XYZ file of N, CA and C in Angstrom:
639
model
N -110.886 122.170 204.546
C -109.785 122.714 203.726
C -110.346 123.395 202.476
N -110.002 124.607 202.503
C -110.476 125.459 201.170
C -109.923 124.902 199.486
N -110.669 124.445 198.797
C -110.195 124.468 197.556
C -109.910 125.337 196.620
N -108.882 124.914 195.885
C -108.108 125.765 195.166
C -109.088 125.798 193.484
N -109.135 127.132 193.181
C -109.851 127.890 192.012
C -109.705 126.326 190.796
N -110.588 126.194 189.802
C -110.176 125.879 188.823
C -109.526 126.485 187.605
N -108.268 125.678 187.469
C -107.264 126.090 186.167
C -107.839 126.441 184.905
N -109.183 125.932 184.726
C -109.729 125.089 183.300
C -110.136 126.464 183.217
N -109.851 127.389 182.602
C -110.178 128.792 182.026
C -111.795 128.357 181.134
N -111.467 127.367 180.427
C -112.700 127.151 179.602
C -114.648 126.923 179.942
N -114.040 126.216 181.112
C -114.973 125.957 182.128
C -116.225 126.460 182.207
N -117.558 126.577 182.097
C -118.330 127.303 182.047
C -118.296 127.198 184.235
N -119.823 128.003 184.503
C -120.039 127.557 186.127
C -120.509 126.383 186.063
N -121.290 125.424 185.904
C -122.218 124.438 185.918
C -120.842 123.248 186.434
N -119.777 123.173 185.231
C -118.675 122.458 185.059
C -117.761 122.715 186.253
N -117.595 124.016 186.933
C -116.812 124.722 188.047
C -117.373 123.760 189.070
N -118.903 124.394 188.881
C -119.460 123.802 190.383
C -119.090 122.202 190.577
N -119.190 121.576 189.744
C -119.399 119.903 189.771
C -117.894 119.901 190.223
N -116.588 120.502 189.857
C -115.799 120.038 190.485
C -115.016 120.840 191.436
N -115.835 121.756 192.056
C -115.830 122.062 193.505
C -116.150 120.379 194.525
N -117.594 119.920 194.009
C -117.582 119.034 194.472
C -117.863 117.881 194.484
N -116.843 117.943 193.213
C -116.436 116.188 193.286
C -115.013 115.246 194.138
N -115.829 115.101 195.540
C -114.990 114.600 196.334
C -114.368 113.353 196.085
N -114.707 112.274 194.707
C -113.586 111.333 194.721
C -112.690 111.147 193.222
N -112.889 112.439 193.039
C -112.007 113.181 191.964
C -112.271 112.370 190.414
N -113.826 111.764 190.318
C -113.584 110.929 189.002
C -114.231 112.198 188.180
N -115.047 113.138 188.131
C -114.955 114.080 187.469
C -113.873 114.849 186.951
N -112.714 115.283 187.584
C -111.609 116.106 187.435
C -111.086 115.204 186.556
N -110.426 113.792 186.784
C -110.013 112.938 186.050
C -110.166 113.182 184.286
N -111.980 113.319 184.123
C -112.076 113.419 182.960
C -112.305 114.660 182.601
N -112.214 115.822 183.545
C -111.476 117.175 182.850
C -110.145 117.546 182.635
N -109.460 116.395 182.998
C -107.966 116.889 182.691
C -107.831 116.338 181.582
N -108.625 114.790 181.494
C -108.423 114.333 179.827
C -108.815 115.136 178.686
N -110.236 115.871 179.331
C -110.418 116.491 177.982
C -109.664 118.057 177.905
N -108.824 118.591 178.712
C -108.115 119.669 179.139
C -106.805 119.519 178.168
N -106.382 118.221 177.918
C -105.331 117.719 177.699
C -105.270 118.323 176.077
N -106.594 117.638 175.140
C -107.164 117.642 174.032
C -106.419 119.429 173.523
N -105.380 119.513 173.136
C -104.755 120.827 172.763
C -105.571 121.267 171.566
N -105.668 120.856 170.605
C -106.579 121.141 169.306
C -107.641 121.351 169.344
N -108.401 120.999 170.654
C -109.844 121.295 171.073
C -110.079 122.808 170.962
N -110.970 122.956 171.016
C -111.311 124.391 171.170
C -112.138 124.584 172.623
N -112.373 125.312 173.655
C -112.888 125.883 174.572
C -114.455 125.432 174.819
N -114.589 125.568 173.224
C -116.324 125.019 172.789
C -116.420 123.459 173.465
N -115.676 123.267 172.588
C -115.340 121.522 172.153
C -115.362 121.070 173.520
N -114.150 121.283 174.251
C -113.986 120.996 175.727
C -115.306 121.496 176.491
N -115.952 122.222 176.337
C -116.936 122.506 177.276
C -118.241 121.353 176.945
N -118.342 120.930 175.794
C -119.166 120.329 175.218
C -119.211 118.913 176.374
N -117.963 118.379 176.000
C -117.528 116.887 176.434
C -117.755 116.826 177.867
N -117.546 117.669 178.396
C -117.309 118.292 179.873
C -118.894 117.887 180.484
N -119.730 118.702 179.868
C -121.024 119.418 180.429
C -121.443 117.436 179.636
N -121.807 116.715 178.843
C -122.271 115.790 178.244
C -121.626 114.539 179.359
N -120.354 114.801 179.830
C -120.161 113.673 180.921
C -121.231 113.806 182.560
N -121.433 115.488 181.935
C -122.343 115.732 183.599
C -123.925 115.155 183.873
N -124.366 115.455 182.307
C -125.486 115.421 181.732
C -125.535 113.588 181.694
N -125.021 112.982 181.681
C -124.445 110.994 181.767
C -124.458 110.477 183.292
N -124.179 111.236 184.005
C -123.592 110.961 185.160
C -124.587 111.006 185.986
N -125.047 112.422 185.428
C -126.543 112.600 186.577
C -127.994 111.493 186.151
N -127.471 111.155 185.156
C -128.471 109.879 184.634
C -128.617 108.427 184.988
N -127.340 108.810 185.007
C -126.507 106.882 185.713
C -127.029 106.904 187.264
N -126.752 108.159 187.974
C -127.017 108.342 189.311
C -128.837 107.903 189.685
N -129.358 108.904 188.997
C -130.818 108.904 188.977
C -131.530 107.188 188.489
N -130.803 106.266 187.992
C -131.213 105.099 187.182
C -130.138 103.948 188.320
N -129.743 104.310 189.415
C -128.604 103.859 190.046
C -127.631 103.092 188.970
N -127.371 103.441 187.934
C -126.090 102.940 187.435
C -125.298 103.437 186.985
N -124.280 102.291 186.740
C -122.784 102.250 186.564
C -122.385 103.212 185.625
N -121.336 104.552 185.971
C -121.662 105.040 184.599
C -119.969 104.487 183.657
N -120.686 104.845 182.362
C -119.557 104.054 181.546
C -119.180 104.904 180.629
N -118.957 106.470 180.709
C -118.126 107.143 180.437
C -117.239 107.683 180.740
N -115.940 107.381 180.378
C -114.744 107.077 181.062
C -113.337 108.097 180.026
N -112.802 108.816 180.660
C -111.145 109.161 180.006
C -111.193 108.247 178.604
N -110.687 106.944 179.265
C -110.542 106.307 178.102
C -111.229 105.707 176.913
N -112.649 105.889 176.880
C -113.531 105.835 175.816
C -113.665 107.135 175.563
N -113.131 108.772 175.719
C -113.820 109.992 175.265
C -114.451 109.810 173.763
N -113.147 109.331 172.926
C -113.443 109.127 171.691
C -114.656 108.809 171.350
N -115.530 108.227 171.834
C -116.395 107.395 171.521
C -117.688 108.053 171.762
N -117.736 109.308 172.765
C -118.961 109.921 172.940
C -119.549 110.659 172.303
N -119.166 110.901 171.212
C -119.671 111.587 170.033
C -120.743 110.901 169.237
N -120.314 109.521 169.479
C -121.344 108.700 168.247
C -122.911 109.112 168.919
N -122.400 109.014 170.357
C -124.004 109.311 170.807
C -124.926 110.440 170.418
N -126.392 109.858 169.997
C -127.457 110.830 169.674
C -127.599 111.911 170.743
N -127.525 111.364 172.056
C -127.875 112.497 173.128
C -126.808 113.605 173.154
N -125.184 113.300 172.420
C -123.978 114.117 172.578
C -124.406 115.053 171.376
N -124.988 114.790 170.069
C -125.727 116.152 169.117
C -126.480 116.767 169.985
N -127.524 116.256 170.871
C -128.407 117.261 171.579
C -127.425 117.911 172.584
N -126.721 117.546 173.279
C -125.936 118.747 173.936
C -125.036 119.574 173.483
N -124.658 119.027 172.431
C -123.635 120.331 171.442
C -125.206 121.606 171.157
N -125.784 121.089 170.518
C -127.275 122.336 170.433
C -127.767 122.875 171.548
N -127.330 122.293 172.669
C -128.114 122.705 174.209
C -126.792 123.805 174.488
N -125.608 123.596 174.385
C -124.426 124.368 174.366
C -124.848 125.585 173.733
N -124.642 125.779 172.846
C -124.742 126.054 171.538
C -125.709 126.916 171.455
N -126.767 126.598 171.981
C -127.720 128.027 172.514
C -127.436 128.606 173.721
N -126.942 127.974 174.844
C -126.655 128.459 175.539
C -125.845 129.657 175.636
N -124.805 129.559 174.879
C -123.998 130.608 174.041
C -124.385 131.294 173.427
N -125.202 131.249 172.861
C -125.894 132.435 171.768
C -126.710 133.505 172.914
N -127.350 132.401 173.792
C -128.272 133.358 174.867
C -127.385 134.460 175.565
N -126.334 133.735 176.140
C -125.438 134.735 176.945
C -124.496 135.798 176.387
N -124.491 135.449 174.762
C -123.755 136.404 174.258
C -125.171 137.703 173.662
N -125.934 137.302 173.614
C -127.063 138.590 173.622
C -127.331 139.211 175.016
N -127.252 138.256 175.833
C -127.833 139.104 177.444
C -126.385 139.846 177.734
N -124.978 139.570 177.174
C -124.000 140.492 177.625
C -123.682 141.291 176.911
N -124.129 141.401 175.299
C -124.410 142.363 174.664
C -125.395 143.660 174.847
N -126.459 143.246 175.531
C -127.048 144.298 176.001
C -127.018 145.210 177.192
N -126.016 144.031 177.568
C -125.576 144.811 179.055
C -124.982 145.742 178.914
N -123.547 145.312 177.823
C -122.443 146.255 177.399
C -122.779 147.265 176.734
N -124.027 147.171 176.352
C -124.616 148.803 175.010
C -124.984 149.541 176.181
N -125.711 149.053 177.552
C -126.140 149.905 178.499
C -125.442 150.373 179.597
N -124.446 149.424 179.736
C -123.603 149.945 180.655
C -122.550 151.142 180.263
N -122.490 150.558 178.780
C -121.352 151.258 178.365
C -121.879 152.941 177.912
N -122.888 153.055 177.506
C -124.117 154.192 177.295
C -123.654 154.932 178.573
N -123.675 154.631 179.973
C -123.888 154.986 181.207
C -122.504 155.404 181.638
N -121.127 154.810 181.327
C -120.386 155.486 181.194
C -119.833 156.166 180.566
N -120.462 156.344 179.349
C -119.766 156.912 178.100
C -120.168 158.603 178.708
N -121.769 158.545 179.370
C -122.553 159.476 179.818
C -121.757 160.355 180.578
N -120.928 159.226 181.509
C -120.671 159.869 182.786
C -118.968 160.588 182.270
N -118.715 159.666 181.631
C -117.393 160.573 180.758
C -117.617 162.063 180.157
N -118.685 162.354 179.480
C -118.838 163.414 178.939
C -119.228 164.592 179.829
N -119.846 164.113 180.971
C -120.253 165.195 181.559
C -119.025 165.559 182.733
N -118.303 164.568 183.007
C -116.783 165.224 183.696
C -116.060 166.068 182.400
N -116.360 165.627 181.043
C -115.509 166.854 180.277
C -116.040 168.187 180.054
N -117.526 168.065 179.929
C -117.974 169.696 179.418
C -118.457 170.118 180.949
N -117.890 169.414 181.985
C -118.517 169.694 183.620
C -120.373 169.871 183.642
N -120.577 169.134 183.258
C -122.191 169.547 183.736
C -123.073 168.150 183.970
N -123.117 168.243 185.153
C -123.832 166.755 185.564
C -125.459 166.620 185.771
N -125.863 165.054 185.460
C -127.032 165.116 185.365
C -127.697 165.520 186.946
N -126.964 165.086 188.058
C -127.721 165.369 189.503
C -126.709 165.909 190.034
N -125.370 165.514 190.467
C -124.024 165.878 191.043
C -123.097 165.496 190.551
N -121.692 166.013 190.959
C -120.719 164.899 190.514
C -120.922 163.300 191.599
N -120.903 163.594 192.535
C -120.981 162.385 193.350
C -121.841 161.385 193.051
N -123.467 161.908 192.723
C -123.842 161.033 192.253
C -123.368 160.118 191.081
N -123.548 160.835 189.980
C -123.168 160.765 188.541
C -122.048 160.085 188.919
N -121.181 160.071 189.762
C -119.477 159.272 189.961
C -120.200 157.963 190.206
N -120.883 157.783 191.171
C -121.529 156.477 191.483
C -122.344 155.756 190.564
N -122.985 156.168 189.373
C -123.812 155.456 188.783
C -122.829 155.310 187.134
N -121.540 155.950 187.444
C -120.644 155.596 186.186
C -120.016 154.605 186.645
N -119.107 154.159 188.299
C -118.669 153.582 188.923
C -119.613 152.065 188.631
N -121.053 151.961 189.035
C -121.541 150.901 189.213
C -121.876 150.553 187.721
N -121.831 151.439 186.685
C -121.946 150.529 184.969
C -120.683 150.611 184.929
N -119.297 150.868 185.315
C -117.741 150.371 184.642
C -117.672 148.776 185.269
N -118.621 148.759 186.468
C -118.456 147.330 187.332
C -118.781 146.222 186.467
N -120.204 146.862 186.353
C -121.256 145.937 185.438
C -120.786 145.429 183.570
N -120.280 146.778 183.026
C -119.208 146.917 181.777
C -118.144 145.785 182.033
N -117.401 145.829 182.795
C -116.426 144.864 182.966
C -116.248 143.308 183.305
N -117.876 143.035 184.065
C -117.704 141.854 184.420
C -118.345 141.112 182.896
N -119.136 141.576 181.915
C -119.952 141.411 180.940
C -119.085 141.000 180.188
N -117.973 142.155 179.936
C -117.038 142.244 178.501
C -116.392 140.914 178.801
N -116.076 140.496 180.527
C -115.212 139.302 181.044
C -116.038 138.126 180.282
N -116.821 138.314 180.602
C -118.072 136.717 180.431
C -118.208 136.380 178.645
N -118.512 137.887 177.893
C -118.391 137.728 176.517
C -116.841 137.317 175.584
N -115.600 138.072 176.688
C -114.710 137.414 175.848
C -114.122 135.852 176.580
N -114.554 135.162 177.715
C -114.340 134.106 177.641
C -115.385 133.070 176.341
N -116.526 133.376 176.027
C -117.251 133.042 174.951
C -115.995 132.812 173.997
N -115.912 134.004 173.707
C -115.059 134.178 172.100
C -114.000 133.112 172.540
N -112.661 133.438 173.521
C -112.058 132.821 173.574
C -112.093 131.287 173.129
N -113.396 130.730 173.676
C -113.820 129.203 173.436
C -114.018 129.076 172.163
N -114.528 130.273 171.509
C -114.782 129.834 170.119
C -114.404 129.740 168.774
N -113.223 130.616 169.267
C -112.660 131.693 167.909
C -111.384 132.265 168.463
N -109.987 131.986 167.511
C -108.788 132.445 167.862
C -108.797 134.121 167.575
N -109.758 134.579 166.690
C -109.797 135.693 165.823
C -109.805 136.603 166.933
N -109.298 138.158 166.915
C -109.537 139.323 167.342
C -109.972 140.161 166.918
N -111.243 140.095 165.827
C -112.025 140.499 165.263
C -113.174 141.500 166.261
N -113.763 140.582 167.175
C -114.457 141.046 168.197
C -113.780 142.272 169.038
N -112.816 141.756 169.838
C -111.676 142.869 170.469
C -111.676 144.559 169.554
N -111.382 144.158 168.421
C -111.152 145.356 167.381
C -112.344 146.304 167.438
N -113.068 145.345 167.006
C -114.927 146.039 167.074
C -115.097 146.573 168.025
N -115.063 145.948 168.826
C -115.355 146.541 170.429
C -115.019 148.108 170.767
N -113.313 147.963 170.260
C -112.933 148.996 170.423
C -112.866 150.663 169.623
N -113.085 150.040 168.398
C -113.154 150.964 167.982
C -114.834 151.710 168.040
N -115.647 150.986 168.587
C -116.816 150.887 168.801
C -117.364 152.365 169.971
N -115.953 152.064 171.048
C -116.323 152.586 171.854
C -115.370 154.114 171.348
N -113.808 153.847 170.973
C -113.650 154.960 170.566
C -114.442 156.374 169.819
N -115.212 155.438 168.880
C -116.215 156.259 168.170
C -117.091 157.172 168.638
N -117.292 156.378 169.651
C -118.703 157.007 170.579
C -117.977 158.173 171.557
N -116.771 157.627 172.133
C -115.734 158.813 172.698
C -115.991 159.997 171.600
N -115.062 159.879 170.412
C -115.167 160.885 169.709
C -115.911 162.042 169.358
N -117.437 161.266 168.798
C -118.216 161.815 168.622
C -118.969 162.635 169.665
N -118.693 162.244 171.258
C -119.405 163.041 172.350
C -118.328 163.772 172.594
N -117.243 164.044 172.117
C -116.633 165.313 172.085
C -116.292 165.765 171.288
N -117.268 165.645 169.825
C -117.218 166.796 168.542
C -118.465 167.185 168.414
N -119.291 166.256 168.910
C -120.600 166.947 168.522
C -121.586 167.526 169.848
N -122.055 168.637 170.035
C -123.025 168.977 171.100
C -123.798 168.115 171.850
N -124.162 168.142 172.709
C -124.607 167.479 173.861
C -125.850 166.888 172.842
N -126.861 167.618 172.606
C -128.147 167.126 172.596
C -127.982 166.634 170.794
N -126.937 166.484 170.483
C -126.588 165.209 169.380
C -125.674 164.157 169.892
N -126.284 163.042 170.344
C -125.881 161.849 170.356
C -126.062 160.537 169.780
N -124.697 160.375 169.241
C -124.866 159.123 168.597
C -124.489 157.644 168.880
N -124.004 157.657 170.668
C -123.316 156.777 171.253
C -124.525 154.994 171.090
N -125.203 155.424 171.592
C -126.348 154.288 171.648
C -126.404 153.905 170.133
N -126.271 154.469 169.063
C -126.376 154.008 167.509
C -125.388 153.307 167.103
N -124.002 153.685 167.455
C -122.788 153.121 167.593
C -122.589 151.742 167.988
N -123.173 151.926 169.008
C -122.947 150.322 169.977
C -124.129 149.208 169.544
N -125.273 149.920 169.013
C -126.011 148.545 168.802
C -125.544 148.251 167.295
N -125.120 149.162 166.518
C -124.976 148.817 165.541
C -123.544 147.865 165.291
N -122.339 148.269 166.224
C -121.383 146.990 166.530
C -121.962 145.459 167.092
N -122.962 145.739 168.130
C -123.392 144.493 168.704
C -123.694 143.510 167.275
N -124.998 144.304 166.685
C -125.456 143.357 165.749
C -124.681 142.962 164.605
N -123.152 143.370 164.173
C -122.290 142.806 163.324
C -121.888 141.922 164.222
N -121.129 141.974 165.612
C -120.930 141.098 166.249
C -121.647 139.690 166.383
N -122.773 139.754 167.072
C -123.685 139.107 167.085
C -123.888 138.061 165.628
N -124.196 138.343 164.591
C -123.955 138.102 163.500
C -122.928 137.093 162.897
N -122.036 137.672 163.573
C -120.272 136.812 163.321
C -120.037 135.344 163.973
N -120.791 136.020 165.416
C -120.754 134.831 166.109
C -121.879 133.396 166.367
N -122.727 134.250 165.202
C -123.795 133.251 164.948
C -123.456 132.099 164.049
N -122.441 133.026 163.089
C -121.846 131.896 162.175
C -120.914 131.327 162.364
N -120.225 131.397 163.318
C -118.906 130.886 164.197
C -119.184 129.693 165.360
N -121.027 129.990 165.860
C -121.584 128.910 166.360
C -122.357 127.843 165.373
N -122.410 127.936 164.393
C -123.292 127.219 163.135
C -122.872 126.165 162.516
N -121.341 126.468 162.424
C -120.180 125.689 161.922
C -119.959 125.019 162.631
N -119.872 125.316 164.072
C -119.421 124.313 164.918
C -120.346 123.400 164.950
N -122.136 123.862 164.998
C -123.030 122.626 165.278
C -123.198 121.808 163.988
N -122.470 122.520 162.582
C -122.747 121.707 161.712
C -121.601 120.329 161.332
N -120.742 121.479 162.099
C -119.053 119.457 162.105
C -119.518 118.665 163.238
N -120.174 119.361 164.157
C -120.547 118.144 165.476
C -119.539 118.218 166.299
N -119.069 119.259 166.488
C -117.739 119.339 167.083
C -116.726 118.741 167.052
């Protein structure tokens, strides 16, 4: 019987996978408890989540009992090993929000490319080609921007990022249709949004590792 997607938007994969298959549902159990946690943040919940996995696979490996449970969540914080996985998080996030930042300066470079040359008609090899290699960075653009704003989402109610983004890219629109071809300023544009971005969200992850979640 095929299982049904997980709800938990917050979810990183690691957390997905484990309850694909956790066949006697005591994992899910304690993602719905911490799902429940409304005031949590995305972070927060992913934290508790990934630290019951990181327990479990320990108890397993040591054959024992494990004794983190729904009803003690409260309590897993005191643990020393629960600071090391908020920081193991915590970079983890920082890593993936640079590797999809660079995706998005290059992908987005690649269509910005392929935009300009359907307006002044002059392509780098064909249109067909050039259609295909704008086609495969809007793919690559889109699944990135997906992965970076579930980040934010977890971290930050703000639409600060969203804004940037956009006007980021507007800019770069603009400017490749006011200024001549062989002045471009699209690639200056975008790294120079990344690294305010980047920036923002360094201190948006800092805070969090400094309350302990």
């Amino acid at each position: 019987m095929k299982k049904k997607s997980s709800p938990y938007s917050w979810a990183g994969i690691d957390i997905k996978d484990a309850l694909a298959k956790d066949e006697d549902r005591s994992f899910l159990d304690v993602v719905d408890a911490i799902d429940k946690k409304k005031n949590w943040s995305g972070l927060k919940k992913e934290v508790y989540a990934t630290f019951y996995l990181k327990k479990y696979a320990h108890a397993q490996e040591r054959g024992k009992a494990m004794k983190l449970t729904p009803a003690n969540l409260q309590t897993w914080r005191k643990s020393s090993a629960f600071k090391k996985t908020i920081y193991e998080v915590e970079k983890n996030y920082e890593e993936k929000f640079t590797m999809t930042g660079l995706m998005i300066i290059m992908t987005g470079t690649m269509v910005l490319f392929f935009l300009r040359a359907v307006m002044a008609g002059v392509y780098f090899i064909n249109f067909s080609v050039d259609s295909i290699v704008g086609a495969i960075g809007a793919v690559i653009l889109f699944a990135n921007l997906r992965v970076k704003y579930r980040m934010l989402k977890n971290c930050t109610g703000t639409r600060d990022f969203i804004y940037l983004d956009g006007s980021s890219f507007l800019l770069s629109i603009l400017l490749k249709m006011a200024l001549p071809p062989n002045l471009d300023f699209t690639l200056v544009v975008l790294i120079v949004a990344y690294y305010v971005e980047k920036k923002k969200f360094k201190k948006i992850l800092n805070e969090f590792l400094k309350t302990g979640g």
